[in-house]
Structures are given as structure tokens and as C-alpha cells.
Amino acid sequence: MTILQFFLDFGEAVLHDTDGSLRTFFRSCLSREFADPIVAERTLEFLIANKTKILSCFPTLVPQYFPLLLKLIASNGERLDKKFSELLPLMMSAGSFLPLFLSLMDLPMLVVALEKVERSSGTLIGSSIATIQKSAAPEMLLALMDEAYTGSAIEDQSGNSGSDDSGPLDLADPLFLDLLKDENDGIAAKHWTSPTISSTLQAALNSPQSDRLKQSLKMAPRFLTVYFATALRDVNNSLLCALIPVVMSRYAAMFPDKDFSFEVRKRLSDFLLAAFQRSPDIIALLKKPITDRLGEAHANPAKTELALHLCWAIGEHGAGGINHKDVARELFENLELLLYENLATSRLGLSQEPGFDSMGATSRKSSQARLLCFVVTAIAKLATCHNELLPRARVSLAKVARSRTSDRRVWQRACDYLGLMNEPAICLSVLGPSTAQGNGPGIVNWREGGTKMVAHIPFYLLAAQKGPPCHDFSYADLLPAE
């Protein structure tokens, strides 16, 4: 570290290539010593102290080696939590943006993989994962080479290798090979499609959680908070459009710990809503993946929850705004389909079979009612923003109001919205989109509140009132001073 610091400070004076030395440190030193607590802490302190210089002179260095830094924090736990969080924004670049998100989501799986290596080959300190793998099973590497060149099949000499958590590490398993890599290859790997993922998770769940795994389950949500805050602040819309479908795909695919899942999903949903709030046009650009997720609303509770948030965003932002009428019509049709499916059938798993679990049925019925409330609201808000959809919205809401099987809350909401639609100005004020509303009856521009009279509230019922106000109260008396 002292030598590296010297090269960073005086590399130009002594004509030394500092970039080569930094990469040699990561590849030859840190790859072997990432689990050493002293080396890990010193490395993070070094990177934090020099982050301005590294960002300006070597911008690709930290993004390239973020998988190695994740192994460092996974091995050392919460003791280095704050220092790693401070360094995390430095790991984000165009090439590492998506892979970093997936790696943060899979931090508990990385701990499971490291512990599997440790049980199979001993301590993690002193030799790189690649060296451990070679010494553990050189014959497997030779067999892989033989298969690649001759096409011969590899004989399974380990019996049930990979199914038993205490067995040797399966070197051919792409899940572990990708989790344990040291450098970012720019590929957003899909671990959760691996055929061994279920057995690996089952083995981890059936055994007591280690301290490292417990700490990773607490750290990962905090790291995601930093990641999303940085993304919303610094990342352009093109990268956000690439990230949002990945976020939606991982909403129901994560390490199956109850508290971990709750904390992570909360952060995922907060990010999605914040991204749509920042750039409502993204909804129109991502019409296809949003439509696909609405179609999966019945699959499981997690996907139902995701559909709720997407319905809210569609209605709140008018499917991207008044300029996206074709997208609004298509999303409206999908909302209609979702509404009619739930009115006609019990797609969320309701059952009339005798002896069915009443508590489970009650929970699913409540979930269905909650989903329908969001769908009904989205239909009403979307039709308010796009007036050409109003006739279809009235038909849809009227069907809910006439339905005897709909939940009382859903029925009441549909009736309320039908009543609001009979008063267009009030409907626009209550149900209109929160962004890009423009001017019109029923719209209050609260930014001009300090200069307006209370009597200037453009309520539809007061539209016929003429003449000066009968009082001199202004919004300045109601709104707090800045």
C-alpha cells in the first residue's frame, strides 16, 4: 500500500505506469488476501483516500474489480460496512452498472459460495479462488479440456457432487464460477436460471445461518439503498431503462429469507416509483416489460405486489403523459383485462373446495381486493388524463359497481370514481396526473399560491360565480413561508 501510494503521488515524476501497478495489486495480492481483515480494511481506506485521483486518472479500475471488492466485504462483514458504502458509487460505470446491481442482490449467495469453497479447500486467505480450484480437482480441469477438444463426456466421479452442501465445489457449475470471479466481464448473468440454484438454496436454508451470512442479509439492503440513490442522481435515462426490467425480473427472485426479502423489495419498489417520477416517459418506453409483469400478477404474492406498484405508476403518470396516447390505450387494455379476469374468476388462488385453508383463502381474497383497488384507480386516472378513454372507463367501472361478487372496498371505489367523472373539473383536480398537468378548470398551481386569492380556487361548482371575492384572504395566509 505504501508503494502504491508513492506511485500515485509521484508516478509521473519517476516515469512509472501506476495503472499497471494498481491492476497487479488487485490480481496478484488482493485476489489472495481479500479475506484477511487487516488487508481488507487497509485496501478500502486506501481506495477511499485516493478516490478522487483514481476516478479522474483510472476511472475503469474500481468498476473492473468490483466483484473482488464484493468478496472482500462478504468475507469481512459489517465491520467494514460504512467504508464499503462510501466506496460503492466509485464502482458504478456504464459497463458495471447492471452487473453490480445483480451482484448486490446476490451478496448472500456469494457468502454461501465462499463458505462452500472454505469447507471444501480450507482457509480463503493466502491463495486465490482459481488456485484453490486447481489444487482441489486438477483432474476435473483436464477432463473439461478433454471434453472441449475431443467431445468426450466427463465421468462423474464424485457421485452426488453439488447436491450435498458438504461435498466438494462443482468446478463446472456456472453459478459458482460467476459468483466467485474477480473481475467484471460486463455480462449481467442470470444465476436464478441455473439448475443447481434450488438445491444450493435448500442446503443453505436447512443448515444454521453463519454469522457472515446473517451479516450479508443485513448489509445487502443498505448497499442497494446507496446504489439506487446514486443511480437516480447520476445515471441517464438510457441506463435506467436498461435497469428497470432487470429490477422487475428480480422482484420475486432473491435469497429466500423473510426479513431480507421484505427489506430488498421495499427498496426495489421505492426505486421503481422514484424512477418513474423522475422520468415519466420511461413508462412509455418500457411498455412491453410492464405489460408482461401485469400479466404475471397472479403468479405469487411478490409479483402481485409488483403489479400493484406498476398500476399505481401507470395511473399516476398517465402512462407517460398526454403525448403517449397509443401507449396509454394499450396499457388501458391490459388494465381492463386484469380487471375482468379478477371479476370473472378467482385467478389469485381462491378455492371453493371443502376443507380449504380459510386463513390462506382470506389472505388471498384480501390481496385480490387490494389489487383490484389499484387497477380501478389506475383505470380512472388514466381515463382522466386521456379523455378518449373515458367511455371505456365508465363501462369498466360500471361493471364493477354492478358486480355482486366484488369486494365492498372495490365496489365503493368504483362508485366514487363514476361520481367524480360526472364533474370533469373536480375529477381532473383529484385524479389528474401529478406531472405535466397544464392549465384547466380544477387545476391549482400551488407554486403560485402566495399570489392567489382563496376565491380563485377553480372548483367546478364555483365556475358560475362572478365578480370580486368577498374577502381578502390569500394563499399566503395558508401556505408556510419558504
CSV table of N, CA and C in Angstrom, one decimal, residues 298 337-350 352 368 372 405:
chain,number,residue,atom,x,y,z
A,298,HIS,N,-50.8,-12.8,-11.1
A,298,HIS,CA,-51.4,-13.9,-10.3
A,298,HIS,C,-50.4,-15.0,-9.9
A,337,LEU,N,-58.2,-6.0,-19.0
A,337,LEU,CA,-58.1,-7.4,-19.0
A,337,LEU,C,-57.9,-7.9,-17.5
A,338,LEU,N,-57.0,-7.3,-16.8
A,338,LEU,CA,-56.7,-7.7,-15.4
A,338,LEU,C,-58.0,-7.5,-14.6
A,339,LEU,N,-58.7,-6.5,-14.8
A,339,LEU,CA,-59.9,-6.2,-14.0
A,339,LEU,C,-61.0,-7.3,-14.3
A,340,TYR,N,-61.2,-7.6,-15.6
A,340,TYR,CA,-62.3,-8.5,-16.0
A,340,TYR,C,-61.9,-9.9,-15.5
A,341,GLU,N,-60.6,-10.3,-15.6
A,341,GLU,CA,-60.2,-11.6,-15.2
A,341,GLU,C,-60.5,-11.8,-13.7
A,342,ASN,N,-60.2,-10.8,-12.9
A,342,ASN,CA,-60.5,-10.9,-11.5
A,342,ASN,C,-61.9,-10.9,-11.1
A,343,LEU,N,-62.7,-10.2,-11.9
A,343,LEU,CA,-64.1,-10.2,-11.7
A,343,LEU,C,-64.8,-11.5,-12.0
A,344,ALA,N,-64.3,-12.1,-13.1
A,344,ALA,CA,-65.0,-13.3,-13.6
A,344,ALA,C,-64.5,-14.6,-12.9
A,345,THR,N,-63.2,-14.6,-12.5
A,345,THR,CA,-62.7,-15.8,-11.9
A,345,THR,C,-61.9,-15.5,-10.7
A,346,SER,N,-61.3,-16.5,-10.1
A,346,SER,CA,-60.5,-16.3,-8.9
A,346,SER,C,-59.1,-16.7,-9.2
A,347,ARG,N,-58.5,-15.9,-10.1
A,347,ARG,CA,-57.1,-16.3,-10.6
A,347,ARG,C,-56.1,-16.2,-9.5
A,348,LEU,N,-56.3,-15.5,-8.4
A,348,LEU,CA,-55.3,-15.4,-7.4
A,348,LEU,C,-55.3,-16.6,-6.4
A,349,GLY,N,-56.0,-17.6,-6.8
A,349,GLY,CA,-55.9,-18.9,-6.0
A,349,GLY,C,-57.1,-19.1,-5.0
A,350,LEU,N,-58.2,-18.3,-5.1
A,350,LEU,CA,-59.3,-18.6,-4.3
A,350,LEU,C,-59.9,-19.9,-4.7
A,352,GLN,N,-63.1,-22.9,-3.7
A,352,GLN,CA,-64.3,-23.3,-3.1
A,352,GLN,C,-64.4,-24.7,-2.6
A,368,GLN,N,-56.4,-10.0,-3.5
A,368,GLN,CA,-57.1,-9.7,-4.8
A,368,GLN,C,-57.9,-8.4,-4.7
A,372,LEU,N,-57.4,-5.1,-7.1
A,372,LEU,CA,-58.5,-4.5,-7.8
A,372,LEU,C,-58.6,-3.1,-7.5
A,405,THR,N,-70.2,-9.8,-6.7
A,405,THR,CA,-69.1,-10.6,-6.1
A,405,THR,C,-67.9,-9.8,-5.7
